[in-house]
Short mmCIF file of C-alpha atoms in Angstrom, two decimals:
data_model
loop_
_atom_site.label_atom_id
_atom_site.label_comp_id
_atom_site.label_asym_id
_atom_site.label_seq_id
_atom_site.Cartn_x
_atom_site.Cartn_y
_atom_site.Cartn_z
CA MET A 8 16.86 -22.39 3.12
CA HIS A 9 20.31 -20.01 2.45
CA SER A 10 23.94 -20.83 2.82
CA MET A 11 26.53 -18.14 1.56
CA MET A 12 30.50 -19.58 2.15
CA ARG A 13 33.90 -17.80 1.83
CA ALA A 14 36.57 -19.58 0.17
CA PRO A 15 39.66 -20.60 2.56
CA GLY A 16 42.37 -18.55 1.43
CA ALA A 17 40.70 -16.61 -1.51
CA ASP A 18 38.70 -13.37 0.15
CA ASP A 19 37.15 -12.53 -2.86
CA VAL A 20 35.50 -15.97 -4.10
CA LEU A 21 31.79 -16.17 -2.06
CA TYR A 22 29.88 -19.07 -3.04
CA GLN A 23 25.88 -18.28 -2.43
CA GLN A 24 23.34 -21.41 -2.27
CA ASN A 25 19.80 -20.32 -2.46
CA HIS A 26 16.22 -21.28 -3.85
CA HIS A 27 17.21 -20.86 -7.65
CA GLY A 28 21.04 -22.75 -7.36
CA VAL A 29 24.57 -21.88 -6.61
CA TRP A 30 26.27 -19.11 -7.42
CA ARG A 31 30.10 -18.27 -7.35
CA SER A 32 31.29 -14.46 -6.84
CA ALA A 33 35.52 -14.35 -7.85
CA ASN A 34 35.30 -10.36 -6.79
CA GLY A 35 33.86 -10.23 -3.50
CA GLY A 36 29.82 -10.25 -4.12
CA ARG A 37 30.18 -7.57 -6.88
CA SER A 38 28.67 -10.30 -9.46
CA TRP A 39 27.53 -13.72 -9.22
CA ASP A 40 28.11 -16.72 -12.21
CA ASP A 41 25.58 -19.07 -12.16
CA ILE A 42 27.22 -23.03 -11.24
CA THR A 43 24.78 -24.71 -10.75
CA ALA A 44 24.15 -27.40 -13.47
CA GLY A 45 25.51 -30.98 -12.54
CA LEU A 46 24.78 -30.29 -8.91
CA PRO A 47 22.20 -32.96 -7.13
CA SER A 48 19.89 -29.61 -6.39
CA THR A 49 19.10 -26.67 -6.91
CA PHE A 50 18.69 -26.45 -3.15
CA GLY A 51 17.95 -27.46 0.02
CA PHE A 52 21.25 -28.94 0.47
CA PRO A 53 24.28 -27.55 2.59
CA ILE A 54 27.31 -26.20 0.43
CA ARG A 55 30.94 -26.19 1.79
CA VAL A 56 34.61 -25.08 0.14
CA HIS A 57 37.64 -27.36 0.44
CA PRO A 58 39.88 -26.12 2.68
CA ARG A 59 42.68 -26.20 -0.07
CA ASP A 60 40.88 -25.81 -3.40
CA PRO A 61 38.85 -22.43 -3.73
CA ASP A 62 37.45 -23.99 -6.68
CA THR A 63 35.65 -26.75 -5.21
CA ILE A 64 32.50 -26.83 -3.02
#
């Protein structure tokens, strides 16, 4: 399963979930930071971005 979401109101903020973890990009996908630590699983769950807070999934 692979999922990618753009943060509402923050065009450059993207989140990606894949079989290797959850990743965040603050620059439209040019670079990615691993934000998997502390999440309940590294894959297999859908992600959503908070509708008013682009830093919360």
